[in-house]
Coordinates of C-alpha atoms and ligand atoms in Angstrom, one line a residue:
X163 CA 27.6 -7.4 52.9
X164 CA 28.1 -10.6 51.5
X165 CA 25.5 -12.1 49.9
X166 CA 24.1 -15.9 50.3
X167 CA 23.7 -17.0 47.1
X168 CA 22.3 -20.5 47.3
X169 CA 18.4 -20.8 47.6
X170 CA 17.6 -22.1 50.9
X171 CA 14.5 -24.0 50.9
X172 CA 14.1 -24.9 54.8
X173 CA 11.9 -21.8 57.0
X174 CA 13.9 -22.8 60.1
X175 CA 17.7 -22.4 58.8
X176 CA 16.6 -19.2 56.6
X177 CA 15.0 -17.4 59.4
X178 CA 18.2 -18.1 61.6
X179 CA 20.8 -17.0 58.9
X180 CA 18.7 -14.0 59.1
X181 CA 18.3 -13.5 62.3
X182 CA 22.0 -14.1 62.8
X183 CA 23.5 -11.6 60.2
X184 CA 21.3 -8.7 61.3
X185 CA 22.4 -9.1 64.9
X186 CA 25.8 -9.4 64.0
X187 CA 25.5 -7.1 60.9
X188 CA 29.1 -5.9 61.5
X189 CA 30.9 -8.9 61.4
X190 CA 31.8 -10.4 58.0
X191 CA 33.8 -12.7 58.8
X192 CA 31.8 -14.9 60.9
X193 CA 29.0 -14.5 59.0
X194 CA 30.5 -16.0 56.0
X195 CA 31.6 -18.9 57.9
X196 CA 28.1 -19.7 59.6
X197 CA 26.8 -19.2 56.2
X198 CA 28.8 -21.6 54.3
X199 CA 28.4 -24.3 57.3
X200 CA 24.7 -23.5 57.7
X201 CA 23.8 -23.6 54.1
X202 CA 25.5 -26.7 53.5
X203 CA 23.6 -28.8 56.4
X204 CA 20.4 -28.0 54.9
X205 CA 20.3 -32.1 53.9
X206 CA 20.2 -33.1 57.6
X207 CA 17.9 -29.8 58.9
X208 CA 15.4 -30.1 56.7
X209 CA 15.1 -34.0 57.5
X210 CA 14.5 -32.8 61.6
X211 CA 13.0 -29.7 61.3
X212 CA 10.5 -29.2 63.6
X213 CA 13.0 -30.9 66.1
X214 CA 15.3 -28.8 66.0
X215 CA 13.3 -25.9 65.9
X216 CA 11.6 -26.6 68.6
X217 CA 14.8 -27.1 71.0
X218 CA 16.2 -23.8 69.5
X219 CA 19.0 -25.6 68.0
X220 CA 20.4 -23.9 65.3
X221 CA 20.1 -20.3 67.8
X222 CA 22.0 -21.7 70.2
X223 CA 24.4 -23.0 67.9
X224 CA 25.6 -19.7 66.3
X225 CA 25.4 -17.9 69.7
X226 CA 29.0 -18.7 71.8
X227 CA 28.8 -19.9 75.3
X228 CA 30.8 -16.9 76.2
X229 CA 33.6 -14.0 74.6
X230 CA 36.0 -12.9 77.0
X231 CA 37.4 -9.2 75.8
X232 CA 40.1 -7.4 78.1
X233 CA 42.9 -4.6 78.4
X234 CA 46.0 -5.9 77.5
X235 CA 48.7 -3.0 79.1
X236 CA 51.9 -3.3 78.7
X237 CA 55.4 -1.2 78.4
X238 CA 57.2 -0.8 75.3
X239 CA 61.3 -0.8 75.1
X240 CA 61.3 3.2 75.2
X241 CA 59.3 2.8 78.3
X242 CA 55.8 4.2 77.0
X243 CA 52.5 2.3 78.0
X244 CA 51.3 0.4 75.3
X245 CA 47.8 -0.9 75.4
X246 CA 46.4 -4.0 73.3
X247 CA 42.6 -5.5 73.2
X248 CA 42.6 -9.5 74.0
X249 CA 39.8 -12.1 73.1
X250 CA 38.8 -15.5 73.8
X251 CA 35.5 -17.0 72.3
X252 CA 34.6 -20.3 74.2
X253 CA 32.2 -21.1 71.4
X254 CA 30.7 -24.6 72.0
X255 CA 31.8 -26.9 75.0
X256 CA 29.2 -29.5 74.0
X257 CA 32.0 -32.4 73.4
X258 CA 35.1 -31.4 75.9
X259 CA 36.9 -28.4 77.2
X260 CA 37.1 -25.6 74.9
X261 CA 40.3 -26.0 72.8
X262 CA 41.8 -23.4 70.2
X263 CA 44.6 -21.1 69.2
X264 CA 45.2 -17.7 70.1
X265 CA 46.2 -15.2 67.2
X266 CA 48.4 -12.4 67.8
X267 CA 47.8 -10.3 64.3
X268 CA 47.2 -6.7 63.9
X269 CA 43.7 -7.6 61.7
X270 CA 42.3 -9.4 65.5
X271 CA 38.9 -8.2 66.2
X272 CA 35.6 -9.8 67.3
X273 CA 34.5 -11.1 64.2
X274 CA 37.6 -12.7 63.1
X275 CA 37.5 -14.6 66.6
X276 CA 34.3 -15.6 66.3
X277 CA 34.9 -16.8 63.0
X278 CA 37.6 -18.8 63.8
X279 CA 35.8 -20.4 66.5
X280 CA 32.9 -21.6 64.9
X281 CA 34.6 -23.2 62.6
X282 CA 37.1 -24.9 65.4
X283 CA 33.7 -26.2 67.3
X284 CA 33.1 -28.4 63.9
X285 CA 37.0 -29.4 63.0
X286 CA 37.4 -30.5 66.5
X287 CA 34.7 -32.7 66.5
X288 CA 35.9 -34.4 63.3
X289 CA 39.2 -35.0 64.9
X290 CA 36.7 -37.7 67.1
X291 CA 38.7 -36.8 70.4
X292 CA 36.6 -34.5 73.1
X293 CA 37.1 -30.9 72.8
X294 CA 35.2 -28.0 72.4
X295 CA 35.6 -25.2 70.3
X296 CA 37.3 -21.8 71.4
X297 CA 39.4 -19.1 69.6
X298 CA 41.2 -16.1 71.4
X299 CA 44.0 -13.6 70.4
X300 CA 44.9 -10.1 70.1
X301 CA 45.2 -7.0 67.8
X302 CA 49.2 -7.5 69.1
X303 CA 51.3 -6.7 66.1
X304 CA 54.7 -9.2 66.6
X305 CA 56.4 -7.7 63.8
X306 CA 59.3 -5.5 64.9
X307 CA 58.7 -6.2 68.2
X308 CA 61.7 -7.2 70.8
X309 CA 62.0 -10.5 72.6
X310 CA 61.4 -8.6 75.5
X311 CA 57.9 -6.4 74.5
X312 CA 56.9 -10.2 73.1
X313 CA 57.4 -11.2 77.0
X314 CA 55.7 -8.5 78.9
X315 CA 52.9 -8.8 75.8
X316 CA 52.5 -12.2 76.6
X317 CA 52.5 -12.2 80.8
X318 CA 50.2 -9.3 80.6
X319 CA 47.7 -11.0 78.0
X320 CA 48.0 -14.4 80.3
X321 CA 47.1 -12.1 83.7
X322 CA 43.8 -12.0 82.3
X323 CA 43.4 -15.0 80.4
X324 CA 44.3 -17.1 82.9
X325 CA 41.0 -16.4 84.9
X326 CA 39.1 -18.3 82.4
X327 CA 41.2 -21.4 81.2
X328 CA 42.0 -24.7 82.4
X329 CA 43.2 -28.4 81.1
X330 CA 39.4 -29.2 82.0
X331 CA 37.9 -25.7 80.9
X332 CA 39.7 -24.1 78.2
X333 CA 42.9 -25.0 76.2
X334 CA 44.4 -22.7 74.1
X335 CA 47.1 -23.3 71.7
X336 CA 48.9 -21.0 69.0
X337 CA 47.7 -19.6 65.7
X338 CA 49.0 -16.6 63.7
X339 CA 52.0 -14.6 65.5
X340 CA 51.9 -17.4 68.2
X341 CA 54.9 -20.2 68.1
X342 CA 56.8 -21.8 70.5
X343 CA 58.3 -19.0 72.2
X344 CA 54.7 -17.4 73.0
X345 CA 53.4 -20.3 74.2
X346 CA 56.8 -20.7 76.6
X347 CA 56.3 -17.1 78.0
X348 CA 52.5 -17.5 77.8
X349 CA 52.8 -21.1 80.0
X350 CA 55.6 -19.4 82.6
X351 CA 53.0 -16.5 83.6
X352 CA 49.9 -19.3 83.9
X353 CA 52.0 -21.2 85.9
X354 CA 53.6 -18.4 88.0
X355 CA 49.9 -16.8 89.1
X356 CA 48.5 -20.2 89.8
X357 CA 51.3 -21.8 91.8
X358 CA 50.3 -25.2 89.8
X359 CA 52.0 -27.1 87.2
X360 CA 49.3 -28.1 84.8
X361 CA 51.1 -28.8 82.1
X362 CA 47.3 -29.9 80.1
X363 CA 46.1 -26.0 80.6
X364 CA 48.1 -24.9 76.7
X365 CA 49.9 -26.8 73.9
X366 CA 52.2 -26.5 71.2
X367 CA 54.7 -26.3 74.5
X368 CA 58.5 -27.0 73.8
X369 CA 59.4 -30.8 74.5
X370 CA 61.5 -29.7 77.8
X371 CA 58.1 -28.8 79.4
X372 CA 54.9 -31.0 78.7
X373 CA 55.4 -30.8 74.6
X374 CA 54.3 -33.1 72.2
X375 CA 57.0 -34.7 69.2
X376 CA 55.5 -33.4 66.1
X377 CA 52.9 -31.2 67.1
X378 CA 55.0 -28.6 65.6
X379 CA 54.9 -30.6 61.9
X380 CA 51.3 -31.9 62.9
X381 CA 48.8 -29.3 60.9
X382 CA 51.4 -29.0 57.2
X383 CA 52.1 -32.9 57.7
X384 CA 47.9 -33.7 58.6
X385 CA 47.0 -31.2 55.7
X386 CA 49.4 -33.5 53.6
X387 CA 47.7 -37.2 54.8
X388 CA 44.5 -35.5 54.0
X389 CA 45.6 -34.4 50.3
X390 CA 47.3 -38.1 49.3
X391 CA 44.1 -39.8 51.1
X392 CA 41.5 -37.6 48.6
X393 CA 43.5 -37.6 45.8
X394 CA 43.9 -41.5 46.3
X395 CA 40.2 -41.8 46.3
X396 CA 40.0 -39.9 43.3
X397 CA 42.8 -42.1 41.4
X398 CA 45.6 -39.9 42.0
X399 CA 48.4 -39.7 43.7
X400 CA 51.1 -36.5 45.3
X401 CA 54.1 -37.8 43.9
X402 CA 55.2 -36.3 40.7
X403 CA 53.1 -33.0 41.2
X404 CA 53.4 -29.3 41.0
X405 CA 52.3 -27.7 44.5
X406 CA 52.3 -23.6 45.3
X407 CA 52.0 -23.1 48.7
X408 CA 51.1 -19.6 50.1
X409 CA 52.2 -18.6 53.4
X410 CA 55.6 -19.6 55.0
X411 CA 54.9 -19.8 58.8
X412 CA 54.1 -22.7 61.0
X413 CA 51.6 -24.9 58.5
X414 CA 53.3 -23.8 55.0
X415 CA 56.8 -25.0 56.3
X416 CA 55.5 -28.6 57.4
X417 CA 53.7 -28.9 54.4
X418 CA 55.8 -28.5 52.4
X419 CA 58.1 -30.9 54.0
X420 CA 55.5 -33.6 53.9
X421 CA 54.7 -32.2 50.0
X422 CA 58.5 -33.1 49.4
X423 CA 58.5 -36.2 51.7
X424 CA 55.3 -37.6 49.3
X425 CA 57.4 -36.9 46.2
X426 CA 55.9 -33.6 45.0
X427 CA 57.5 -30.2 43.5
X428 CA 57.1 -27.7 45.1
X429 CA 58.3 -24.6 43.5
X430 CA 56.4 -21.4 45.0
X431 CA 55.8 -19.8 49.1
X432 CA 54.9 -16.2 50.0
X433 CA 54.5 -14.1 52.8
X434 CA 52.5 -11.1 53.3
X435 CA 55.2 -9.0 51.0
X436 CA 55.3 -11.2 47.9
X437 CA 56.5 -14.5 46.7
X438 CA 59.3 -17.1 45.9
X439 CA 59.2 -18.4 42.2
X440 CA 61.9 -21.6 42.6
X441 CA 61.1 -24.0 39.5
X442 CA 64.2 -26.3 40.5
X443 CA 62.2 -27.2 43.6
X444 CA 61.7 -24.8 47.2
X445 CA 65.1 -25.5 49.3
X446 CA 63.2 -25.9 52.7
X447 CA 66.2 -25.5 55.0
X448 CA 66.7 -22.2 53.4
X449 CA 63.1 -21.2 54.5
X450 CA 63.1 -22.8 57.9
X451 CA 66.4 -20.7 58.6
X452 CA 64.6 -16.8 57.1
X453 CA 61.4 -17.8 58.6
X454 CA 62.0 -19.5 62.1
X455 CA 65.4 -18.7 63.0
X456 CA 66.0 -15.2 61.6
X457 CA 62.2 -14.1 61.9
X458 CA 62.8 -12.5 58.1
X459 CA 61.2 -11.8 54.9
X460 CA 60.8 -14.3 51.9
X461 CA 62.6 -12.3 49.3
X462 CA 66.0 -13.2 51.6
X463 CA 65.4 -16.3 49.7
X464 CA 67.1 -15.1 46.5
X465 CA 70.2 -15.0 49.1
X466 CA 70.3 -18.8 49.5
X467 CA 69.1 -19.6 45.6
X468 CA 70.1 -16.5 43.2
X469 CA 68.3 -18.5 40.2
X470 CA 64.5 -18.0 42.1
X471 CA 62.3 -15.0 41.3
X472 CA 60.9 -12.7 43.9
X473 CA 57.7 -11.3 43.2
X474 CA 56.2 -8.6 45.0
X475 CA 52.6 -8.8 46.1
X476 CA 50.8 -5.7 43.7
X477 CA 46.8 -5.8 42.9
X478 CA 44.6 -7.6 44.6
X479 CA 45.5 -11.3 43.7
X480 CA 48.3 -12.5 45.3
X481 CA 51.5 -13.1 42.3
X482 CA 51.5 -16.8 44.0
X483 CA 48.5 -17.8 42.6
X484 CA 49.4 -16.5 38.9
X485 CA 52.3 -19.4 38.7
X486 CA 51.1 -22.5 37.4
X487 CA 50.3 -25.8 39.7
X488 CA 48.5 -28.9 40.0
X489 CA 47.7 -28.9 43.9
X490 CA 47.4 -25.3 45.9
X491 CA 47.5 -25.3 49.5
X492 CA 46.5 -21.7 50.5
X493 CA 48.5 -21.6 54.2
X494 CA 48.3 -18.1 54.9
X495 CA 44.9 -16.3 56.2
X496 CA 41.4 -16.0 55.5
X497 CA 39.8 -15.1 52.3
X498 CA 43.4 -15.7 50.2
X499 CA 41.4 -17.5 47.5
X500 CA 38.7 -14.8 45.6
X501 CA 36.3 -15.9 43.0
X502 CA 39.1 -14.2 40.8
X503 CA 42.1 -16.1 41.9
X504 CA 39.5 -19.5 41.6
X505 CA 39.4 -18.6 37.7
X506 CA 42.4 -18.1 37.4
X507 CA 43.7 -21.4 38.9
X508 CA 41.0 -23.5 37.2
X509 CA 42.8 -22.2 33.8
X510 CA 46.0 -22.9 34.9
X511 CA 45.2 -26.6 35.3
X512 CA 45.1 -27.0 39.5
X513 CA 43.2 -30.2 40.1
X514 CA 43.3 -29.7 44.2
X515 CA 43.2 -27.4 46.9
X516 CA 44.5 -27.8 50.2
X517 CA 43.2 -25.6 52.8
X518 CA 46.0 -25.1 55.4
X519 CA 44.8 -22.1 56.7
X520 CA 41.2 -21.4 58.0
X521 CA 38.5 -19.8 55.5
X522 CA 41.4 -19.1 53.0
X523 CA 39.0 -19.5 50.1
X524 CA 35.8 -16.9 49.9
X525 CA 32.5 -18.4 50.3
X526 CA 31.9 -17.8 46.0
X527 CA 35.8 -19.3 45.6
X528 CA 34.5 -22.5 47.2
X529 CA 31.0 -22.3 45.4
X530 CA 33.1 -22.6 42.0
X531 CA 35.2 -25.0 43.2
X532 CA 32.8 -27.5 43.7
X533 CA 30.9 -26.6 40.7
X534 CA 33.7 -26.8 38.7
X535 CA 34.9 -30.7 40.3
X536 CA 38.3 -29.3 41.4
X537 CA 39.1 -31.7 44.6
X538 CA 38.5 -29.0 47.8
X539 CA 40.0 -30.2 51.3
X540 CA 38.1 -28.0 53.2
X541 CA 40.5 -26.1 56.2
X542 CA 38.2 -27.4 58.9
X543 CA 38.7 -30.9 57.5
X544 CA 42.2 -31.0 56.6
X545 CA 44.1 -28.7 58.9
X546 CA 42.8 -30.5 61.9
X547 CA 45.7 -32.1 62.3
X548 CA 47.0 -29.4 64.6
X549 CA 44.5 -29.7 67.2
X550 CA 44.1 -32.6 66.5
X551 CA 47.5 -33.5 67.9
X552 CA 47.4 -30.9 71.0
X553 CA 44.7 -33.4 71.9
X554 CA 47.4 -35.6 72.0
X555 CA 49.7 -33.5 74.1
X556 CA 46.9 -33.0 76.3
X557 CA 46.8 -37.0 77.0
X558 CA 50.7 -37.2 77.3
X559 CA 50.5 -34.6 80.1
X560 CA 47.4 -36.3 81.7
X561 CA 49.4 -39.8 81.8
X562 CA 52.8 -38.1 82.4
X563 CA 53.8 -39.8 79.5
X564 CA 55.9 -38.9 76.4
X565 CA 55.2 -40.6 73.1
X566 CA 58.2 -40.9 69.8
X567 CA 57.5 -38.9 67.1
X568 CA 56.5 -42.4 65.0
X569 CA 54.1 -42.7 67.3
X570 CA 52.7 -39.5 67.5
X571 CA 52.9 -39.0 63.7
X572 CA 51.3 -42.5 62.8
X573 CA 48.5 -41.5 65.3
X574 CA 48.2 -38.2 63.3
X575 CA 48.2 -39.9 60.0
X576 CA 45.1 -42.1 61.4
X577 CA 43.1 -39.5 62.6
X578 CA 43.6 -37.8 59.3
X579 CA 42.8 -40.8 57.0
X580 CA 39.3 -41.1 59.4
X581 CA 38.5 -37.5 58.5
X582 CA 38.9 -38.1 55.4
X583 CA 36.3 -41.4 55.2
X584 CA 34.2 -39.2 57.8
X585 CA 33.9 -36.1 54.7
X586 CA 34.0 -39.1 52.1
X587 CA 31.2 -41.0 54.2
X588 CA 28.7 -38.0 54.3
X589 CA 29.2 -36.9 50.8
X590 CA 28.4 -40.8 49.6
X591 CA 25.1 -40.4 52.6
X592 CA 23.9 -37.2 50.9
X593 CA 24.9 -37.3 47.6
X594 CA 26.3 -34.6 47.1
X595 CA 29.0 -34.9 44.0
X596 CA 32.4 -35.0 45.2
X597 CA 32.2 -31.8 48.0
X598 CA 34.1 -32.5 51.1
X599 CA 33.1 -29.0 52.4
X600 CA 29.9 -30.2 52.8
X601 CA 30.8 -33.4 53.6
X602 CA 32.8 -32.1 56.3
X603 CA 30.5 -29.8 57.6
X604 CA 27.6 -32.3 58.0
X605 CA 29.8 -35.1 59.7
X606 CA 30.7 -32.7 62.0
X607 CA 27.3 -31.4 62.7
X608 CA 25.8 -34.5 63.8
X609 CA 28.1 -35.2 66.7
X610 CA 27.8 -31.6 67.9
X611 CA 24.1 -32.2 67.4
X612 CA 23.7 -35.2 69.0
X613 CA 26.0 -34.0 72.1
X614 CA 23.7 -31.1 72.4
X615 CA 20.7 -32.4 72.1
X616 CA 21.9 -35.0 75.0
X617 CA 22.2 -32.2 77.3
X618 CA 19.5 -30.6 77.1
X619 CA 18.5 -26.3 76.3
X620 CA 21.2 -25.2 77.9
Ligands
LIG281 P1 52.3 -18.3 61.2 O1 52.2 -17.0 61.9 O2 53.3 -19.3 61.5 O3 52.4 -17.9 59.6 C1 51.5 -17.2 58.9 C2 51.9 -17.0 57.5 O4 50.9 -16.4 56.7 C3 53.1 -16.1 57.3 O5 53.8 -16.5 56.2 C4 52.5 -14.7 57.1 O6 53.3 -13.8 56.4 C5 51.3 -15.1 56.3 N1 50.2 -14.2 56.5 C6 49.6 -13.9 57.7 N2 48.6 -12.9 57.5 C7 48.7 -12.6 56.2 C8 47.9 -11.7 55.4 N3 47.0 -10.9 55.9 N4 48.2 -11.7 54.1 C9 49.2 -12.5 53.6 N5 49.9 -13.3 54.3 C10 49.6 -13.4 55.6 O7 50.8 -18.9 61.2 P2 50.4 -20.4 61.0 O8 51.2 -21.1 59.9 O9 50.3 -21.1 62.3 O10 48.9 -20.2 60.5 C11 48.5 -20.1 59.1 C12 47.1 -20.4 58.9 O11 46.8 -21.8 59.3 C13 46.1 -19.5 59.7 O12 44.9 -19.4 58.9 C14 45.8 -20.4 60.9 O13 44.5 -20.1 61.5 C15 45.8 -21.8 60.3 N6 45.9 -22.9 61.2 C16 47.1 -23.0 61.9 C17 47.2 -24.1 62.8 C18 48.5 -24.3 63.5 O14 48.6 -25.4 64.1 N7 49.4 -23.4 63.6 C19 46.2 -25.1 62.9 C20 45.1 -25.0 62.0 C21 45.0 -23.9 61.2 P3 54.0 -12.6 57.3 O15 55.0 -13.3 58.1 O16 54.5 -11.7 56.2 O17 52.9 -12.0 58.1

């Protein structure tokens, strides 16, 4: 079990953090995420209190509005049955229709949903555009799996779904194992049961059909305006600095290309299987081929660039995070960053991380982070940028309009900058000592709070 370290002083928060991890004792995940937002509102709940006690806040905060979990059948290309278990965690509707990805991953289970959407319920209010939070998936494993089985996966998984979203109810999006072609099989089924073109009901769609111009770049590129904004208010700057970037999917690719874009080296990206070592400076068209044309392995890299290393992942730190690097932006999965690996990047000189990826640092990783002044971006901060722009798509499809990527990108770039001054802002408020997380996670609260609170126990 993991263990919360800080001393909490208010009755109220420790009895529900309690309360919380003994009725969901089996479910680590989500438990460290309610812990590391819960403990670091303390500020704001001990200054309303009885309040919020009395209205059951807090309780009906960490309890979602609803899980969906169903069969997903379907037939394999040898013709044998194949059966799958699907999720979708409609968390916290408080500001807008629930809105968040769907993760197709092998590791999918209860508590990595929930996880993932509590956290959503307090990025998407930072984005300042109305949606809820929500998080679905399945324990699908793409890997090794035929255009075809990823078609009858995805019809299957939407026969269900389907029943419970909407461009007013629930939005989902992609995540882990879900890209552009998942969301075009996953949006044909939806649209084929329901006999309706709602082109609002999913996003990340391709441009032929409802998508948005850089939503595909929007969570790398956002995690990017993010980094230059608090490195700027620190008195730095991106340009001329060493970045490791771990992952190579959807948010590693984009931001890296904003990384290069700003005037940065990067020189290391991973996958699950190990990493690329490339001090001359990652070739990103080399990537984007292995990783979103061929669906291949990192170490293919060494095909394209025979000077590069491959390293192979052995132990239980990942080799990226032994190369040295002023900026880190962990863009893989959850709980990347032990208090290890922290140590071990502190000594190598890193003066910011970058979370791309949601809950990629442990909750003791973070802890030393902030105790040690390294600049954190916290994931539900700076990788807003993706839902941040679906929220976008959704408006384009509302007005049956279609923005330019300038457009779209500039808006991104705003909304970024104002989550920034929103994490900046609350830090200054509470005085708390350079931590965004905290920062971040109190900004957020308070519009949830206040949304909540307007609508009565409900
Ligand atoms: P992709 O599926 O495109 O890429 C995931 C990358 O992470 C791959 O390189 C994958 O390697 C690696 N990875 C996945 N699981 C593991 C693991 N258990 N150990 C090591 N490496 C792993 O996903 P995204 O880029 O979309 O998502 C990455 C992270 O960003 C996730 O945490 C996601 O929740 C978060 N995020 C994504 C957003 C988006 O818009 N896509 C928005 C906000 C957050 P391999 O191919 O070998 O599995």
């Amino acid at each position: 079990m993991i263990t919360c370290e800080k001393e909490i002083k208010s009755g109220y928060l420790k009895k529900v953090i309690e309360e919380t991890e003994q009725k969901n004792s089996n479910e680590k995940e989500f438990i460290q995420a309610l812990k590391e937002v819960l403990t670091s509102l303390e500020p704001v709940i001990i200054k309303h209190e009885s309040e919020y006690k009395k209205i059951g806040l807090l309780e009906r905060l960490v309890e979602p509005e609803r899980i969906i979990s169903f069969r997903v059948p379907w037939v394999d290309d040898n013709g044998q049955a194949q059966v799958n278990r699907g999720f979708r965690v409609q968390f916290n509707g408080a500001i807008g229709p629930y809105k968040g990805g769907l993760r197709f991953h092998p590791s999918v289970n209860q508590s990595i949903m929930k996880f993932l959407a509590f956290e959503q319920i307090f990025k998407n209010a930072l984005t300042g555009l109305p949606i809820g939070g929500g998080k679905g998936g399945s324990d699908f494993d793409p890997k090794g799996k035929s255009d075809l089985e990823i078609m009858r996966f995805c019809q299957s998984f939407m026969n269900e779904l389907q029943k419970h979203i909407g461009q007013d109810v629930d939005v989902p999006a992609g995540d882990i194992g879900v890209g552009g072609r998942e969301i075009g099989y996953l949006f044909g089924q939806f649209r084929k049961i329901r006999n309706t073109y709602e082109a609002g009901v999913l996003t990340g769609k391709g441009l032929e059909y409802g998508g948005s111009l850089a939503r595909k770049e929007a969570t790398g590129y956002g995690l990017m305006y993010f980094m230059k904004e608090m490195l700027k208010a620190n008195n730095e700057t991106v340009s001329g600095k060493t970045v490791i970037i771990s992952g190579s999917g959807n948010v590693a690719i984009y931001a890296c290309e904003k990384a290069q874009q700003m005037g940065a080296n990067v020189v290391a990206m991973s996958d699950s299987s190990g990493c690329i070592y490339d001090k001359n400076g990652i070739n990103l068209d080399a990537i984007k081929e292995i990783k979103e044309v061929n669906r291949g392995r990192i170490k293919e890299y060494l095909k394209y660039e025979p000077t590069a290393e491959y390293i192979e992942n052995e132990g239980d730190m990942p080799p990226i995070y032994s190369i040295k690097a002023d900026i880190v932006l962990p863009c893989a999965t959850q709980n990347d960053i032990s208090l290890e690996t922290a140590k071990k990047l502190i000594e190598n000189g890193t003066i910011a991380i970058g979370e791309g990826a949601n809950m990629p640092c442990t909750n003791e990783a973070v802890e030393y982070f902030v105790a040690n002044k390294i600049l954190l971006a916290p994931g539900k901060a700076a990788n807003a940028g993706g839902v941040a722009t679906s929220a976008l798509e959704m408006s384009q499809n509302s007005l049956r309009a279609a923005w330019s990527f300038e457009e779209v990108d500039k808006k991104l770039e705003n909304i970024m900058i104002n989550i920034f001054n929103q994490c900046e802002k609350a830090d200054k408020e509470y005085n708390l000592g350079i931590n965004y997380v905290a920062g971040a996670n109190i900004a957020a609260f308070k519009k949830i709070s206040n949304a909540m609170i307007a609508q009565g126990i409900i």
